[in-house]
Coordinates of C-alpha atoms in Angstrom, one line a residue:
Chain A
X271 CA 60.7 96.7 -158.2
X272 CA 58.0 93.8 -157.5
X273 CA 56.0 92.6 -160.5
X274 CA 52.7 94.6 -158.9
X275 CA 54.8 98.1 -158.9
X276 CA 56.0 97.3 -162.4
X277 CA 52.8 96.5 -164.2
X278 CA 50.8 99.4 -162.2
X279 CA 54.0 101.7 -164.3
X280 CA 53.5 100.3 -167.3
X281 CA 49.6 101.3 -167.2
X282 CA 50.4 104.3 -166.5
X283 CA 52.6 104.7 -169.2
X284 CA 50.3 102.8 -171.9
X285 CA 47.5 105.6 -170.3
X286 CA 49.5 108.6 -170.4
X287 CA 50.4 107.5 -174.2
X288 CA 47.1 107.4 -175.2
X289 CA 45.7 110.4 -174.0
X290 CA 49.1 112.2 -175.4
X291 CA 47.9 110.8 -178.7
X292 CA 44.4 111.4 -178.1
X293 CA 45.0 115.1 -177.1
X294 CA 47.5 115.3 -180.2
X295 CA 44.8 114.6 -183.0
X296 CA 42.6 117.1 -182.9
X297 CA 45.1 120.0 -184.2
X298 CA 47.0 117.5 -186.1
X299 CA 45.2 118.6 -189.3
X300 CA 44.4 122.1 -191.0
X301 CA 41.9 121.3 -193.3
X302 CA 38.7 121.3 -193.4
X303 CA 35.7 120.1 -195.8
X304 CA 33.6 122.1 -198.2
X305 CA 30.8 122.6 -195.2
X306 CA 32.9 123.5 -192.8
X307 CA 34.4 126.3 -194.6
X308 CA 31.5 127.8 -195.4
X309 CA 30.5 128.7 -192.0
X310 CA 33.8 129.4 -191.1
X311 CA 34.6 132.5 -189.7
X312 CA 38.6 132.8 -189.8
X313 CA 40.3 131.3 -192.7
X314 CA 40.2 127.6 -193.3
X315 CA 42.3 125.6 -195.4
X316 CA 40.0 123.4 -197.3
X317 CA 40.7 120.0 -199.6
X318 CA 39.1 118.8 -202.0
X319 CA 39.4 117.4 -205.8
X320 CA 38.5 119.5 -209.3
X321 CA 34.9 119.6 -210.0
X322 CA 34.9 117.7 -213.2
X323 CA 30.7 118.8 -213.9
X324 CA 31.8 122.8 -212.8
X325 CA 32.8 125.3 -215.9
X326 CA 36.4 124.2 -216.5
X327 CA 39.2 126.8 -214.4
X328 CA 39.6 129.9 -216.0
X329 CA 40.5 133.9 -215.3
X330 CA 37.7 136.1 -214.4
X331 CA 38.2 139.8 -213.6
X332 CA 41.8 139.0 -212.1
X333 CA 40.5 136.1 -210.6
X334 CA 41.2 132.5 -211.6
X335 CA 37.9 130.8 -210.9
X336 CA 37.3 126.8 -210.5
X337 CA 35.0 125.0 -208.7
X338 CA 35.8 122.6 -205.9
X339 CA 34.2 119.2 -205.0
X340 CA 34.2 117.8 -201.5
X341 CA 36.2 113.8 -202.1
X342 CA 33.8 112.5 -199.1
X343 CA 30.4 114.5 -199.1
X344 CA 30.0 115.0 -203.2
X345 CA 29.6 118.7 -202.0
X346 CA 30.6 121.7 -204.3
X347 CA 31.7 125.4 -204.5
X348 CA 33.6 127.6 -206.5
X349 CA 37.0 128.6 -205.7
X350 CA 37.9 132.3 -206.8
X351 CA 41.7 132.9 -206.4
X352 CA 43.2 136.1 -205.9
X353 CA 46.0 135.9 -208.8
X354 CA 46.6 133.6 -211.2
X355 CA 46.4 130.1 -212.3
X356 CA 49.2 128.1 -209.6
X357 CA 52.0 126.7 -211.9
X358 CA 51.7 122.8 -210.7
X359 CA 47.7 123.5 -211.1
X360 CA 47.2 121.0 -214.1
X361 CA 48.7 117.9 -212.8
X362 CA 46.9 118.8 -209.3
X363 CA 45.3 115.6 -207.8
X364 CA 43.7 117.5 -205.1
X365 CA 43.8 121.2 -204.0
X366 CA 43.3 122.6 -200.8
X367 CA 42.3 126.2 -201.0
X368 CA 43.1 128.7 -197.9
X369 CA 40.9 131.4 -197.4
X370 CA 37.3 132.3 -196.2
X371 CA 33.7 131.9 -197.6
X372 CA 32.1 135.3 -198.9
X373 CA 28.2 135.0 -198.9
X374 CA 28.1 137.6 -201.5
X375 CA 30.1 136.4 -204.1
X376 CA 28.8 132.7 -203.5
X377 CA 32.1 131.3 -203.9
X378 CA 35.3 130.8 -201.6
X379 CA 37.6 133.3 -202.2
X380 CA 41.4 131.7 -201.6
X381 CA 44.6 134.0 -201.1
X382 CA 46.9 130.8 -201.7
X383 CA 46.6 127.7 -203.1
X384 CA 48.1 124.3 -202.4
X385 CA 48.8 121.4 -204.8
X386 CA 49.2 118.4 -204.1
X387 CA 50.6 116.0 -207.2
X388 CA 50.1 112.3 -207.6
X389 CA 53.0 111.0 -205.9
X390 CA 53.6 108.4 -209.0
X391 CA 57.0 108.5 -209.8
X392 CA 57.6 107.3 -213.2
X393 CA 59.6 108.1 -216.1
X394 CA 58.9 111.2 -218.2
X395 CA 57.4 111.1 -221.8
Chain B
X285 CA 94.4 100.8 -191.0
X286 CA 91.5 101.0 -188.7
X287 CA 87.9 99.1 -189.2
X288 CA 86.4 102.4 -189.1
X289 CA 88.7 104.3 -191.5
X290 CA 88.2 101.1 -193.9
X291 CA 84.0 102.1 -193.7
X292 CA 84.6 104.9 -194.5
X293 CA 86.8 105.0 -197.1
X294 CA 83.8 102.6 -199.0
X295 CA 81.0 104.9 -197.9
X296 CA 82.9 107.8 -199.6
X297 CA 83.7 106.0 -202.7
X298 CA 79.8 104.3 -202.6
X299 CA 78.4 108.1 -201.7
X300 CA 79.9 109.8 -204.6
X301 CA 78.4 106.7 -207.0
X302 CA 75.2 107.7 -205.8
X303 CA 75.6 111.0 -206.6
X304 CA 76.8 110.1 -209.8
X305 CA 73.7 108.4 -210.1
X306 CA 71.0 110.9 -208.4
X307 CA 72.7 113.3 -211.3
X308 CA 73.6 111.5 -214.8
X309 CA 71.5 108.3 -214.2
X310 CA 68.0 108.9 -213.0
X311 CA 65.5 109.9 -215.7
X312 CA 63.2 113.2 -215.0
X313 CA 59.6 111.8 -213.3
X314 CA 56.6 112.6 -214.8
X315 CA 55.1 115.8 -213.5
X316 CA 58.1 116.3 -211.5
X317 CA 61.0 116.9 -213.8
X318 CA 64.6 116.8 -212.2
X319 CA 62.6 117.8 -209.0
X320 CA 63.0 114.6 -208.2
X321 CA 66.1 114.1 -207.0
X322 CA 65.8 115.5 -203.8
X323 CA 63.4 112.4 -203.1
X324 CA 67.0 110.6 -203.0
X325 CA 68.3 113.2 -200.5
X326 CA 64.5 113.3 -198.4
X327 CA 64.3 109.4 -198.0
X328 CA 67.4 108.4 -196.6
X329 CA 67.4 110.9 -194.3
X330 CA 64.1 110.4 -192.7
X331 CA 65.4 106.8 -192.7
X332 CA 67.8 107.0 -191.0
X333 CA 66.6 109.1 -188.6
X334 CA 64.5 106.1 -187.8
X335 CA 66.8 103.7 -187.1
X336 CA 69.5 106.3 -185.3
X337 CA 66.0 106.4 -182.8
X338 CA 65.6 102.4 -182.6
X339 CA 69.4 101.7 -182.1
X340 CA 69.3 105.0 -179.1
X341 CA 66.2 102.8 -177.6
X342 CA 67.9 99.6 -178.0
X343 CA 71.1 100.8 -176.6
X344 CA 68.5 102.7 -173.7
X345 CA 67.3 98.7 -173.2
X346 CA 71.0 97.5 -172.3
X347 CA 72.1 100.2 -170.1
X348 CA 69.0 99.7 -168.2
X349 CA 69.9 96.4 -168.0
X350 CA 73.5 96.1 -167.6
X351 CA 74.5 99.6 -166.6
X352 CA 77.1 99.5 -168.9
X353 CA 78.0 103.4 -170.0
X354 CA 79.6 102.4 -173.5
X355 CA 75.5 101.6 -174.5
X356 CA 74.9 104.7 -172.5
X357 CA 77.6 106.8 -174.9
X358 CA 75.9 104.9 -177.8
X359 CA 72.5 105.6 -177.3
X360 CA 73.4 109.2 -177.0
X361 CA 75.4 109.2 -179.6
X362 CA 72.7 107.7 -181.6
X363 CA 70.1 109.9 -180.5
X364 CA 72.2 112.9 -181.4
X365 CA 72.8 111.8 -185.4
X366 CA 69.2 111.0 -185.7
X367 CA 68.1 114.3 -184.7
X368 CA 70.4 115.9 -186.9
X369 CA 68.8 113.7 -189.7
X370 CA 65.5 114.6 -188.8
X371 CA 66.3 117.8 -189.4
X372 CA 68.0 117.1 -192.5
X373 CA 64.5 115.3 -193.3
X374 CA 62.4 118.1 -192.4
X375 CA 64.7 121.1 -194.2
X376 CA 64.7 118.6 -197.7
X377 CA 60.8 117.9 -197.0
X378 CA 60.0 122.1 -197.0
X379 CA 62.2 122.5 -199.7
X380 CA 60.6 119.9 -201.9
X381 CA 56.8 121.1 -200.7
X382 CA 58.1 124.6 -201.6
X383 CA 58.6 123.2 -205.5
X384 CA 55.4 121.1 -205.4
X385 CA 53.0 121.8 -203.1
X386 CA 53.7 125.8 -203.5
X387 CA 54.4 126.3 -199.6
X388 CA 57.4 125.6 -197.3
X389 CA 55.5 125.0 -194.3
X390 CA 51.8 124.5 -193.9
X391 CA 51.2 122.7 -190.5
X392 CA 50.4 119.6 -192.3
X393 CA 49.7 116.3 -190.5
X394 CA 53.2 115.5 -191.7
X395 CA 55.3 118.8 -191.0
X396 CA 53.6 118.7 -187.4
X397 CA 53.9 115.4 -186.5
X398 CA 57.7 115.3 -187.3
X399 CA 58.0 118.8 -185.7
X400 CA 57.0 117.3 -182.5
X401 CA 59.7 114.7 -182.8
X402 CA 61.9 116.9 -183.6
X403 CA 60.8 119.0 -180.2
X404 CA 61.1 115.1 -178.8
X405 CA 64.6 114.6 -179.3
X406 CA 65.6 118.0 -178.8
X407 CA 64.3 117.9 -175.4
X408 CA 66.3 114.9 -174.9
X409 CA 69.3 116.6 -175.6
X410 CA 68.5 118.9 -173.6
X411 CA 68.0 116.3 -170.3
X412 CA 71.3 115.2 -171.2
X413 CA 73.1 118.3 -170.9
X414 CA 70.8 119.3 -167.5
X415 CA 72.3 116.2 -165.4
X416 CA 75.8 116.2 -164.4
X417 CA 76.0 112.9 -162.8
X418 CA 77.1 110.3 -165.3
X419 CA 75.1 107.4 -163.5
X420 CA 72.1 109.7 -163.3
X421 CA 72.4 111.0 -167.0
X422 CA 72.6 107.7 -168.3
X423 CA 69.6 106.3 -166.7
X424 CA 66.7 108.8 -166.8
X425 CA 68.5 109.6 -171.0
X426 CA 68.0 105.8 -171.3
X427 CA 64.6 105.6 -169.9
X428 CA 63.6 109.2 -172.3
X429 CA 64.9 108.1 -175.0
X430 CA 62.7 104.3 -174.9
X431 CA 59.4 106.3 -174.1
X432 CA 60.2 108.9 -177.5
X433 CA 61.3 105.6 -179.4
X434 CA 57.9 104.2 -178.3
X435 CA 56.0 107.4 -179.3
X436 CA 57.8 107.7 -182.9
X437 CA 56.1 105.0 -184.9
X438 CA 52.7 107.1 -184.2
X439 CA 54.3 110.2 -185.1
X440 CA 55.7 108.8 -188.6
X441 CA 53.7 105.8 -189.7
X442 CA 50.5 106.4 -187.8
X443 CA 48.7 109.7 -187.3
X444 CA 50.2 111.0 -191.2
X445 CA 48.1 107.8 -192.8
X446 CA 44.7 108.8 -190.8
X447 CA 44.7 112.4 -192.0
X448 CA 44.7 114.0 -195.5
X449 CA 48.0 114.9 -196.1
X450 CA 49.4 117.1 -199.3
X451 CA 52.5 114.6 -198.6
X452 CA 53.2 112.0 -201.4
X453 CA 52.1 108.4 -200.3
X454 CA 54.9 107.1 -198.4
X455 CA 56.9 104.8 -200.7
X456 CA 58.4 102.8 -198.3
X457 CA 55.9 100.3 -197.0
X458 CA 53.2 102.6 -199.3
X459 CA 52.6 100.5 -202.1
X460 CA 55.7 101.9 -204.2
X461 CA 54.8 102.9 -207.7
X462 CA 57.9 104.1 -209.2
X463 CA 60.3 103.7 -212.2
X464 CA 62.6 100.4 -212.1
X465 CA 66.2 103.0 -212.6
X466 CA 64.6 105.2 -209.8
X467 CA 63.7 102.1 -207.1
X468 CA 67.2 100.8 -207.5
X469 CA 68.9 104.0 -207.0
X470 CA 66.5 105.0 -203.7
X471 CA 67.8 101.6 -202.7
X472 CA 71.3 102.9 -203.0
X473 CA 71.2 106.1 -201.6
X474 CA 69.3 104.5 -198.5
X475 CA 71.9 102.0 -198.7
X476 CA 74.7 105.0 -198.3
X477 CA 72.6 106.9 -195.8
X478 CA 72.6 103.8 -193.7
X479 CA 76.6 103.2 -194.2
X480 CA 77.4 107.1 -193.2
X481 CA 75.4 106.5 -190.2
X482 CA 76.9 103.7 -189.7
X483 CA 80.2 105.4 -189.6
X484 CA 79.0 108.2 -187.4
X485 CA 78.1 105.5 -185.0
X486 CA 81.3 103.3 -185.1
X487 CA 83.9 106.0 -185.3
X488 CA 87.1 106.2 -182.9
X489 CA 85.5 102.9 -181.5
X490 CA 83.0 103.3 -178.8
X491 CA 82.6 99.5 -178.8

């Protein structure tokens, strides 16, 4: 192989791997932010942190109710999950909250919810 | 006795001290409880997973080069233990995101990205078995197994860090934030991981 043949391959290569990871990215993630998933029409997994200003979580009619914040936008809703309060809930760093947006209720209604913990791995007390 | 039997008659006695330690020696994390032991099973596998994929490439590199088959039986050989760690990786990872997250699989950035290199290497194995010339085998593996070498560092350490992931902050190369007793036995059991693959690689002397 000349040098010409070699370095038009390797191009080609370097090209093919960047629209492979290019193509790649945009189903790489499920979740969504707070805005999206209230226009969403199919379920959405959305992220975000405890709202620290919304009433603290609690049950409500079967439902345990917190409200969400949005970590880039600020934005906020209130989560109302189907069951009760998710054992890992209280050490929760952020949550992400699968389910759609009911405009009657004004708040997401969630069928599962995900924790994720501070990955801090220190000694108990 | 043999070089190989010698390795592994240290890994064994080394892998059942780390055991020993995963078990009687590591304190419960915070938040975490005993749950945390199966960060010293995860780890090392997705380790050396890794390095089973860099030694298939670098292996890929010399047959290319020299067209010697022993690199050729190497690299496959190679290839084949790290995609039995991966899955090893991969099964430990749902288990753990079962006990923290509160879901064996989600399609995170994480869980897909290693699924695809786990759909990588499997396809590799299957190229392997789909040519029956030796000569032939050994090139177009070699030349498969460099490009999925070059495509892995995105997989694992790139495209996971430029999502949100419900995945703990990698501790290796993550900023590591962990419990002196805990870092030196992670060290250990990645230690061990890295010996039994060593003896998977070295045993009844390819080279």
């Amino acid at each position: 192989m000349n040098f010409n043949k070699k370095y038009y391959l390797i191009m080609l290569i370097v090209a093919f791997l960047a629209y492979a990871a290019w193509a790649f990215t945009d189903s790489v993630t499920p979740y969504v932010g707070i805005a999206a998933a209230r226009t969403a029409k199919q379920s959405v997994q959305v992220k975000g942190l405890l709202n620290p200003a919304a009433q603290p979580p609690h049950q409500e009619g079967g439902d345990f109710v917190f409200g969400l914040m949005d970590e880039e936008t600020g934005e906020t809703m209130t989560v109302r999950y189907h069951s009760e309060e998710p054992d890992r809930f209280k050490e929760a760093h952020h949550i992400v909250a699968i389910g759609t947006y009911a405009n009657d209720k004004d708040a997401f209604v969630a069928d599962k919810l995900l924790i994720k913990c501070p990955s801090k791995y220190e000694k108990q007390k | 006795m043999t070089k190989s039997t010698k390795w592994l008659i240290v890994t064994i006695i080394f892998t059942i001290a780390v055991i020993g330690a995963v078990f009687f020696i590591v304190p419960p994390a915070e938040g975490l409880g005993y749950l945390v032991r199966v960060i010293y099973f995860h780890i090392p596998m997705a380790w050396v997973a890794v390095i089973a994929f860099v030694v298939s490439a670098i292996e890929a590199i010399h047959l290319l080069r020299s067209g010697d088959m022993v690199s050729d039986a190497i690299s496959a050989r190679s290839a084949r233990i790290g995609f039995v760690f991966v899955l090893l990786a991969t099964i430990s990872g749902a288990i753990f995101s079962k006990l923290t997250w509160g879901a064996y699989w989600n399609w995170d950035p994480r869980q897909t990205t290693i699924f695809v290199l786990i759909l990588i290497y499997g396809a590799y194995l299957t190229l392997r078995a789909s040519i029956h010339d030796e000569r032939k085998r050994a090139r177009a593996s070699a030349v498969y197994s460099l490009l999925s070498c070059l495509a892995m560092p995105f997989l694992i350490f790139i495209l996971p860090r430029l999502y949100f992931s419900l995945h703990p902050s990698p501790i290796i190369g993550g900023g590591l934030m962990m419990d002196s007793t805990m870092v030196i036995v992670l060290a250990a059991a990645v230690l061990d991981a890295t010996m039994i693959y060593g003896w998977l690689l070295i045993r009844n002397n390819l080279r």
